[in-house]
XYZ file of N, CA and C in Angstrom:
594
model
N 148.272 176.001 152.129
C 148.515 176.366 150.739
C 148.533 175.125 149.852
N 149.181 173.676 150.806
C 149.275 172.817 149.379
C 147.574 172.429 149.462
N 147.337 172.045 150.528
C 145.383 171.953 150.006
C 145.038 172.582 149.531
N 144.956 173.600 149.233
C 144.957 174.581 148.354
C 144.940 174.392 146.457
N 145.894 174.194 146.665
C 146.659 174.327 145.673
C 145.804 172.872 144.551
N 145.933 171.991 145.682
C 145.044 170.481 145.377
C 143.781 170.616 145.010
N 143.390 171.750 145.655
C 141.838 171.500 145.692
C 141.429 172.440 144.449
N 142.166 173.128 144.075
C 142.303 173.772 142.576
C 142.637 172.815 140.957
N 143.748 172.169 141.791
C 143.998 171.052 140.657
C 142.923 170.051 140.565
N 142.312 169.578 141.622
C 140.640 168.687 141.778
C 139.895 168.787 140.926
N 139.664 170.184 141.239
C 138.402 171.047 140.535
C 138.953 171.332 138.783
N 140.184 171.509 138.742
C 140.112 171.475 136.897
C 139.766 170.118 136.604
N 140.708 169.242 137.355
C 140.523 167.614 136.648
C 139.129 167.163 136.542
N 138.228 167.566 137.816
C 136.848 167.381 137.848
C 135.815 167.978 136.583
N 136.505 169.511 136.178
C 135.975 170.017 135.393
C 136.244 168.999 133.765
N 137.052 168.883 133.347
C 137.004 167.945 132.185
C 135.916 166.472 131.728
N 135.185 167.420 131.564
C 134.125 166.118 131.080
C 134.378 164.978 129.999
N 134.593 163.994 130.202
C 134.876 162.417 129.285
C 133.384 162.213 128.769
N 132.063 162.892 129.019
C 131.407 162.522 128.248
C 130.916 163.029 126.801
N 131.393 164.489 127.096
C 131.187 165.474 125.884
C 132.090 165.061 125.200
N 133.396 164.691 125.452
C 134.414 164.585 124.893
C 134.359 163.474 124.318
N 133.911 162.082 124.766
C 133.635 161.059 123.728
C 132.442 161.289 122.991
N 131.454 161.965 123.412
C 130.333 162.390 122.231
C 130.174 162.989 120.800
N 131.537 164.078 121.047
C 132.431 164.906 120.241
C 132.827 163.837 119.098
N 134.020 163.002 120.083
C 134.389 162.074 118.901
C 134.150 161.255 118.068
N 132.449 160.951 118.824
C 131.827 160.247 117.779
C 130.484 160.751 117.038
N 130.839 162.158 116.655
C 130.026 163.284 116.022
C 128.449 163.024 116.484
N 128.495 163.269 118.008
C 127.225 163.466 118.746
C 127.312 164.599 119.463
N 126.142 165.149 119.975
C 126.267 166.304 120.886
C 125.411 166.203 122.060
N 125.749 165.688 123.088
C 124.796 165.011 124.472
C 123.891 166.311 124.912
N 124.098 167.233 124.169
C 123.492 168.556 124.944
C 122.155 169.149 124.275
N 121.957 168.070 123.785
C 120.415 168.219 122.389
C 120.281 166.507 122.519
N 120.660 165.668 122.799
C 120.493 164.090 123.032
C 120.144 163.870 124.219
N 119.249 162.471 124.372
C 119.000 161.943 125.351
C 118.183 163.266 126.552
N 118.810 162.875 128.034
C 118.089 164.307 128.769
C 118.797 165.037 128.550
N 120.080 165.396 127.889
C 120.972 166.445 127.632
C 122.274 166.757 128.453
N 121.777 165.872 129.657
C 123.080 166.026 130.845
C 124.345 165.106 129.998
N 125.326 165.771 130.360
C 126.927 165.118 130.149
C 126.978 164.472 131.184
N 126.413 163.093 131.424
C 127.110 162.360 132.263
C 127.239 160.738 131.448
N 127.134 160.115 132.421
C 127.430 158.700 132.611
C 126.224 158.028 131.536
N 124.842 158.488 132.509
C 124.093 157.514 132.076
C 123.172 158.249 130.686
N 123.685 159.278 130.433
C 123.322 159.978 129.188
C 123.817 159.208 128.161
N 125.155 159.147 128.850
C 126.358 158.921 126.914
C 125.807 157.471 126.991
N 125.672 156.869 127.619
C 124.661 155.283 127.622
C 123.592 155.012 127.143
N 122.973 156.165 127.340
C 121.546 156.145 126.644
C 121.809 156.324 125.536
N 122.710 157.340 124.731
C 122.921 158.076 123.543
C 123.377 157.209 122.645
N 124.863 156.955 123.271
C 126.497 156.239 122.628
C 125.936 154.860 122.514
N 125.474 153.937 123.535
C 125.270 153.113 123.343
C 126.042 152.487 125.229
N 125.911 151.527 125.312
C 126.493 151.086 126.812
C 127.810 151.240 127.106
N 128.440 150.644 126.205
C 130.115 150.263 126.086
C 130.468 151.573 126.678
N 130.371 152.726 125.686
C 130.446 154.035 126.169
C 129.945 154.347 127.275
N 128.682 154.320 127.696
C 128.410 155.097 128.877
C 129.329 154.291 130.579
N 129.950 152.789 130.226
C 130.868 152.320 131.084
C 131.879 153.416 131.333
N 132.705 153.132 129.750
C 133.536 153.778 129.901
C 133.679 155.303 130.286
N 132.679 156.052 130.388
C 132.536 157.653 130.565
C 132.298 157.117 132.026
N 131.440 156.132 132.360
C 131.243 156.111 134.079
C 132.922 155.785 134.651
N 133.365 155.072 134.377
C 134.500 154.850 135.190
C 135.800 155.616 135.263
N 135.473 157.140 133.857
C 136.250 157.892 133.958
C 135.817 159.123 134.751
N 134.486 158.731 134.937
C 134.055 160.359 136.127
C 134.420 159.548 137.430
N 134.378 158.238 137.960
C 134.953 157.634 139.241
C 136.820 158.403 139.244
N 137.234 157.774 138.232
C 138.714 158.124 137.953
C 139.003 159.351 138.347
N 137.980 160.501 138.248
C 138.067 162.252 138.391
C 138.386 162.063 139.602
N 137.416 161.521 140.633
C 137.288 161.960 142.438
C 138.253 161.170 142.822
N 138.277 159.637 142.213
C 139.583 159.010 143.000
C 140.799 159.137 142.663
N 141.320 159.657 141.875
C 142.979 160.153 141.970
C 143.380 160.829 142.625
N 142.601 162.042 142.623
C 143.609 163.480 143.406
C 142.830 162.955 144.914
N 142.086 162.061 145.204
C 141.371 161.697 147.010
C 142.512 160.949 147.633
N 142.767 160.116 146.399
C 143.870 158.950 147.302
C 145.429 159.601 147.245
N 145.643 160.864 146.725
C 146.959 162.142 146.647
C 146.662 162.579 147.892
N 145.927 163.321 148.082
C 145.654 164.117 148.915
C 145.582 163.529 150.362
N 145.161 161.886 150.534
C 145.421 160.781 151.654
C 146.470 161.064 151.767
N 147.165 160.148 150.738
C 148.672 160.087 151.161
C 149.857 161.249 151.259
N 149.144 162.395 151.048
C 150.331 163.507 151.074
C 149.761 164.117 151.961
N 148.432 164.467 152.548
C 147.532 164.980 153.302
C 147.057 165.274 154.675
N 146.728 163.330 154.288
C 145.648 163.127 154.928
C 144.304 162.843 155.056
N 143.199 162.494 155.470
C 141.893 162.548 155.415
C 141.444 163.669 155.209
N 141.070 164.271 156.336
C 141.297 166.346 156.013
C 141.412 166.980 154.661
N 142.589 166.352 154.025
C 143.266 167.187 152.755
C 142.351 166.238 151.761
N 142.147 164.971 151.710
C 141.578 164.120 151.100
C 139.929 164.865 151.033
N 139.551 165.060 151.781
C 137.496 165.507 151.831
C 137.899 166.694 150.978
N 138.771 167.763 151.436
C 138.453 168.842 150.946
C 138.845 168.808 149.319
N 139.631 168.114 148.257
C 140.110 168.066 147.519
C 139.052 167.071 146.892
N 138.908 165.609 147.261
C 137.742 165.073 146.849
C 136.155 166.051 146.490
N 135.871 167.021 147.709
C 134.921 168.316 147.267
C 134.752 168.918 146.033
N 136.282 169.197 145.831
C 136.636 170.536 144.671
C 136.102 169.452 143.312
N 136.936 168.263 143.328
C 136.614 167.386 141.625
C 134.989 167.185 141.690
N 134.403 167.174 142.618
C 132.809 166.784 142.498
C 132.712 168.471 141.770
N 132.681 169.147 142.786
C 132.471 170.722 142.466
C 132.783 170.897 141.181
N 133.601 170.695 140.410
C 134.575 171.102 138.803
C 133.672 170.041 138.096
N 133.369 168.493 138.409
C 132.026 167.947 137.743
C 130.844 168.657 137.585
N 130.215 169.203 138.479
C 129.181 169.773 138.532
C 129.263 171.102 137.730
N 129.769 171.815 137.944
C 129.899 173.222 137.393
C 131.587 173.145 136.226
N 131.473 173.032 135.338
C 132.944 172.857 134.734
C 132.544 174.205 133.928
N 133.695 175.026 134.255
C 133.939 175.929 133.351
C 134.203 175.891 132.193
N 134.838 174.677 131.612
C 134.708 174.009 130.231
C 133.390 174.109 129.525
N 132.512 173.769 130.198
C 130.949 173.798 129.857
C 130.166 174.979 130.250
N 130.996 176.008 130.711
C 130.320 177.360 130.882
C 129.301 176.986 132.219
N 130.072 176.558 132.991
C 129.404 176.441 134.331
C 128.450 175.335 134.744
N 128.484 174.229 133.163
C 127.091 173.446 133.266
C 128.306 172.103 133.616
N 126.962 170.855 133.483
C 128.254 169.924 134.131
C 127.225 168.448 134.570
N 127.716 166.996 134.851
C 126.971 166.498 135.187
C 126.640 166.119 136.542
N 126.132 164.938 136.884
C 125.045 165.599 138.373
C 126.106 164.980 139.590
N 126.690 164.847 138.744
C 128.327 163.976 140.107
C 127.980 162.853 141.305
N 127.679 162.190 140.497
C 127.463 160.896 141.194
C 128.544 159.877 140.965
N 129.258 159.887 139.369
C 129.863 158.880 139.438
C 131.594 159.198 140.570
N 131.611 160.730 140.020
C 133.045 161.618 140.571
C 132.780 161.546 142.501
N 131.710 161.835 142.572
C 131.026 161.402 144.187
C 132.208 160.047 144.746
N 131.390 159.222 144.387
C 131.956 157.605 144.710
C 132.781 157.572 144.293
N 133.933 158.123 143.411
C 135.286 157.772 143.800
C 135.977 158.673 144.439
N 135.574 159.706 145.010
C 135.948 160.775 145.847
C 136.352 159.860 147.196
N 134.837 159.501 147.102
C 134.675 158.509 148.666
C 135.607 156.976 148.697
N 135.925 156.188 147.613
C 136.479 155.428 147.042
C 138.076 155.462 147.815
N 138.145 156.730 147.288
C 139.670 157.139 147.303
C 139.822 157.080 148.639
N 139.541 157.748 149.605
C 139.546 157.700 151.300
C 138.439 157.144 152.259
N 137.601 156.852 151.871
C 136.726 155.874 152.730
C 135.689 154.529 151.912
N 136.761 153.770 151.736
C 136.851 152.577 150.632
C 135.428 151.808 151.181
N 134.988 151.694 151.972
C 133.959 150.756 153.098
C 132.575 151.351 152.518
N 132.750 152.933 152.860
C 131.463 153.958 152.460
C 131.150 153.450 151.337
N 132.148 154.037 150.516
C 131.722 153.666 148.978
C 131.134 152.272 148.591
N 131.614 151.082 149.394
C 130.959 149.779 148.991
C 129.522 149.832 149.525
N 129.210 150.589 150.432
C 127.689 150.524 150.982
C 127.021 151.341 150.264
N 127.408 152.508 149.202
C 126.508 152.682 148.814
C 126.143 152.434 147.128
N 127.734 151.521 146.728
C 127.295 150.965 145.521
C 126.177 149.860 145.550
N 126.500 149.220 147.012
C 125.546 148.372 147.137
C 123.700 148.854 147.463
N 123.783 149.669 147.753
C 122.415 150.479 147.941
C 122.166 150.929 146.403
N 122.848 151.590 145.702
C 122.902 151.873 144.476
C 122.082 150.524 143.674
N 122.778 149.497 143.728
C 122.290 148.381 142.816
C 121.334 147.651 143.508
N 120.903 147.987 143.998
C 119.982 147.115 144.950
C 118.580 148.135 144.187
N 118.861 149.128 144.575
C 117.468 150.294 143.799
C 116.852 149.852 142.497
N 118.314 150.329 141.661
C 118.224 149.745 140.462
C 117.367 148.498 139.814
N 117.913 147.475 140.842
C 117.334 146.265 140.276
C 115.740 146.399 141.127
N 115.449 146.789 142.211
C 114.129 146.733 142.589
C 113.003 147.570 141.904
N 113.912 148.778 141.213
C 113.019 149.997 140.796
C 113.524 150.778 139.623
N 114.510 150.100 138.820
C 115.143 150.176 137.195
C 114.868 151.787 136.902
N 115.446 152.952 138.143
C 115.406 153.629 138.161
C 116.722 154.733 138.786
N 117.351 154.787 137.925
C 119.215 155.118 138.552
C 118.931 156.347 138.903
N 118.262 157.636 138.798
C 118.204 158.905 140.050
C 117.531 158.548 141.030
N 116.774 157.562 140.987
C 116.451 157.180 142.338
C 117.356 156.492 143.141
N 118.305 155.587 142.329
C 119.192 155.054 142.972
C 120.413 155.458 143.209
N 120.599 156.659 143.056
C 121.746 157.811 143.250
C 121.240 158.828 144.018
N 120.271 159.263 143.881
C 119.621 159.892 145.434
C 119.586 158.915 146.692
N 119.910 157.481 146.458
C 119.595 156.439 147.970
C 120.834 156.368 147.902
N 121.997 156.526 147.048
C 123.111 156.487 147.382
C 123.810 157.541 148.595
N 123.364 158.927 147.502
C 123.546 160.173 148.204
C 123.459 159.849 150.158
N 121.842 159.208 150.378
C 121.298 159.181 151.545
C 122.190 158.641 152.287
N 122.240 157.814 151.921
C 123.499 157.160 152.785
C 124.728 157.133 153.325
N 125.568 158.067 152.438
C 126.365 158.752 152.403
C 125.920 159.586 153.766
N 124.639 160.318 154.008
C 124.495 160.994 154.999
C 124.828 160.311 156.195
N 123.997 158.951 156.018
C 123.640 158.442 157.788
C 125.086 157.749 157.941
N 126.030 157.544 156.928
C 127.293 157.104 157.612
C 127.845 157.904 158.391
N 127.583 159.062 157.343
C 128.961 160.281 157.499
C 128.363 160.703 159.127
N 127.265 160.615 159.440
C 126.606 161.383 161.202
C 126.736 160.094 161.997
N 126.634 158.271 161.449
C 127.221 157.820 162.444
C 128.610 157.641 162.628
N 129.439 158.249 161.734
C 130.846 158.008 161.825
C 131.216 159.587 162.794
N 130.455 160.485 162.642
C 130.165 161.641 163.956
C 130.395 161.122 164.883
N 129.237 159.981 165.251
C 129.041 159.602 166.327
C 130.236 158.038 167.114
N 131.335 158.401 166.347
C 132.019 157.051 166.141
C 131.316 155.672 166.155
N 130.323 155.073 165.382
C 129.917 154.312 165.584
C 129.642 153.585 163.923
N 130.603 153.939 162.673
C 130.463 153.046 161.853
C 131.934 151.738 161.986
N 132.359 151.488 162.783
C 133.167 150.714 163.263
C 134.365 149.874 161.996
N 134.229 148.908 161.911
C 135.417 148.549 160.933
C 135.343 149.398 159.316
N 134.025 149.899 159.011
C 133.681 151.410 158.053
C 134.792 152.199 157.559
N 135.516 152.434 158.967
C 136.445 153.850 159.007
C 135.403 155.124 159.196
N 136.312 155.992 158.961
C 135.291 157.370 158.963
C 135.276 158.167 160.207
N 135.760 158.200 161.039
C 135.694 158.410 162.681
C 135.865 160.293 162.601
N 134.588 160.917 163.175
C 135.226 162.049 163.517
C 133.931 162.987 162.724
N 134.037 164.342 162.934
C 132.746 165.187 162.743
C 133.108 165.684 161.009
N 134.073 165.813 160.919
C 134.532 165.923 159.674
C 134.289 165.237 158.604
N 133.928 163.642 158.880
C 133.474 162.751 157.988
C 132.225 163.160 157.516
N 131.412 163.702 158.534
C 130.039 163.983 158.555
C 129.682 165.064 157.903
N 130.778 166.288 157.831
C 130.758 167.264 156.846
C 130.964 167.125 155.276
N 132.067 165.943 155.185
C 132.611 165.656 154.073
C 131.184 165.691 153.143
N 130.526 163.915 154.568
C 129.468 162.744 153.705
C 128.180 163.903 153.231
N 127.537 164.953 154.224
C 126.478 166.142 153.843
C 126.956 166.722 152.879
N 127.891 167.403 152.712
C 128.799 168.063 151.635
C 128.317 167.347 150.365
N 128.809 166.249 150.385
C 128.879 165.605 148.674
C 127.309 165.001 148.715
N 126.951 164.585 149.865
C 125.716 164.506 149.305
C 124.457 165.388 149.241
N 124.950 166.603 149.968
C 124.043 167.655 149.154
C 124.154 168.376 147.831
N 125.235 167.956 147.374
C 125.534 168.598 146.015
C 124.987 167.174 144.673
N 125.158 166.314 145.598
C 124.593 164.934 144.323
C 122.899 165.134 144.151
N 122.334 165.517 145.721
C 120.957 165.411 145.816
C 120.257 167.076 145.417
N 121.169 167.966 145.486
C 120.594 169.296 144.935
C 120.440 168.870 143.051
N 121.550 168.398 142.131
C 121.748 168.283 141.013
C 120.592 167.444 140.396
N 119.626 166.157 141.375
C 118.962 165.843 141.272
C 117.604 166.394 141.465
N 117.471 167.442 141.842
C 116.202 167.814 142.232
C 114.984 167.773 141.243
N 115.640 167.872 139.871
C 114.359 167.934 138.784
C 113.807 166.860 138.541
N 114.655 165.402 139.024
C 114.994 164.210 138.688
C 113.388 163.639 140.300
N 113.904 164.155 140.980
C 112.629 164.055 142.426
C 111.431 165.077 142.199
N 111.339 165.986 141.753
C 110.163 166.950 141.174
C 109.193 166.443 140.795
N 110.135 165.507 139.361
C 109.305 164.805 138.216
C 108.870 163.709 139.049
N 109.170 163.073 139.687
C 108.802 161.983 140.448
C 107.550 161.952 141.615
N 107.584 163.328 142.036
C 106.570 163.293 143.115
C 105.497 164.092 142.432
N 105.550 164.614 140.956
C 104.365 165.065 140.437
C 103.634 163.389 139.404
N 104.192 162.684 139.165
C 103.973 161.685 138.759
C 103.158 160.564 139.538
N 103.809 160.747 141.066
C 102.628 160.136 142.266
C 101.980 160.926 142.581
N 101.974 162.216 142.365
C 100.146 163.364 142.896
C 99.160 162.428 141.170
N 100.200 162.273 139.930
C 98.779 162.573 139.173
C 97.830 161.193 139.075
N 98.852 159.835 139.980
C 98.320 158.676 139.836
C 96.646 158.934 140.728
């Protein structure tokens, strides 16, 4: 019941979008701007940078509060499933009538919050894209990926000083990263019709 209960409170906190909400305040509307998504790298494109920081480090703030609650009152266990719900309430916020952004930044601090190691491997994969290919859904889909092959070698106990140990990690790491890499799909569409038309 209290996971429960957590993974309800996740999912509202997740649902509150910081990017509509600073867009609002500065008489913009991200949902006719830029690609229209409420996220991170929208209100950046839109707002200007300063902003799209600050909206990024408040969708991290979503997944890692109630992840590192749910550790310490929890557990790991209570931590994945509650870390889930704030990605989930990003993605789909009933605030926004079910719409929402593509939860990448709420992702990584989900993971942040209880598997501190993960998250550095795939900020570092993250910026590594970026700078090779100045292309951030690509570099949030290689994030996503990675997220996979930890979460199945930490299955296999074999991401070692990592953390992560156990089949559950592996559900967590598929979990969030099929919901980062489904949200992206239009984002890979556009991309592989762009190499058929070269």
């Amino acid at each position: 019941m209290a996971v429960a209960l957590g993974a309800v409170a996740a999912f509202l906190l997740g649902s509150v979008n910081p990017a509509t909400i600073v867009a609002r305040v500065l008489g913009r509307d991200l949902a006719t701007a830029g690609s229209g998504n409420p996220g991170a790298t929208n209100a950046g494109r839109v707002l200007g940078a300063r902003w799209g920081v600050l909206v990024g480090l408040l969708d991290v703030a979503k997944g890692f509060v109630p992840s590192v609650l749910a550790l310490h009152l929890g557990g790991h266990g209570a931590s994945y499933v509650v870390g889930v719900a704030a990605v989930l309430g990003h993605v789909w916020s009933p605030f926004l009538r079910g719409h929402g952004g593509k939860g990448v930044a709420t992702a990584l601090g989900a993971v942040l919050g209880v598997l501190p190691w993960f998250a550095l491997v795939m900020v570092v994969v993250f910026v590594a894209v970026v700078a090779l290919g100045r292309w951030v859904a690509g570099a949030s889909v290689a994030a996503a990926g990675t997220l996979v092959v930890l979460g199945v070698l930490a299955g296999l106990g074999r991401t070692g000083p990592l953390g992560g140990v156990g089949w559950s990690t592996t559900a967590y790491g598929v979990v969030l990263s099929g919901v980062v890499l489904a949200r992206h799909r239009p984002n890979l569409q556009g991309w592989s019709r762009a190499r058929r038309s070269r």
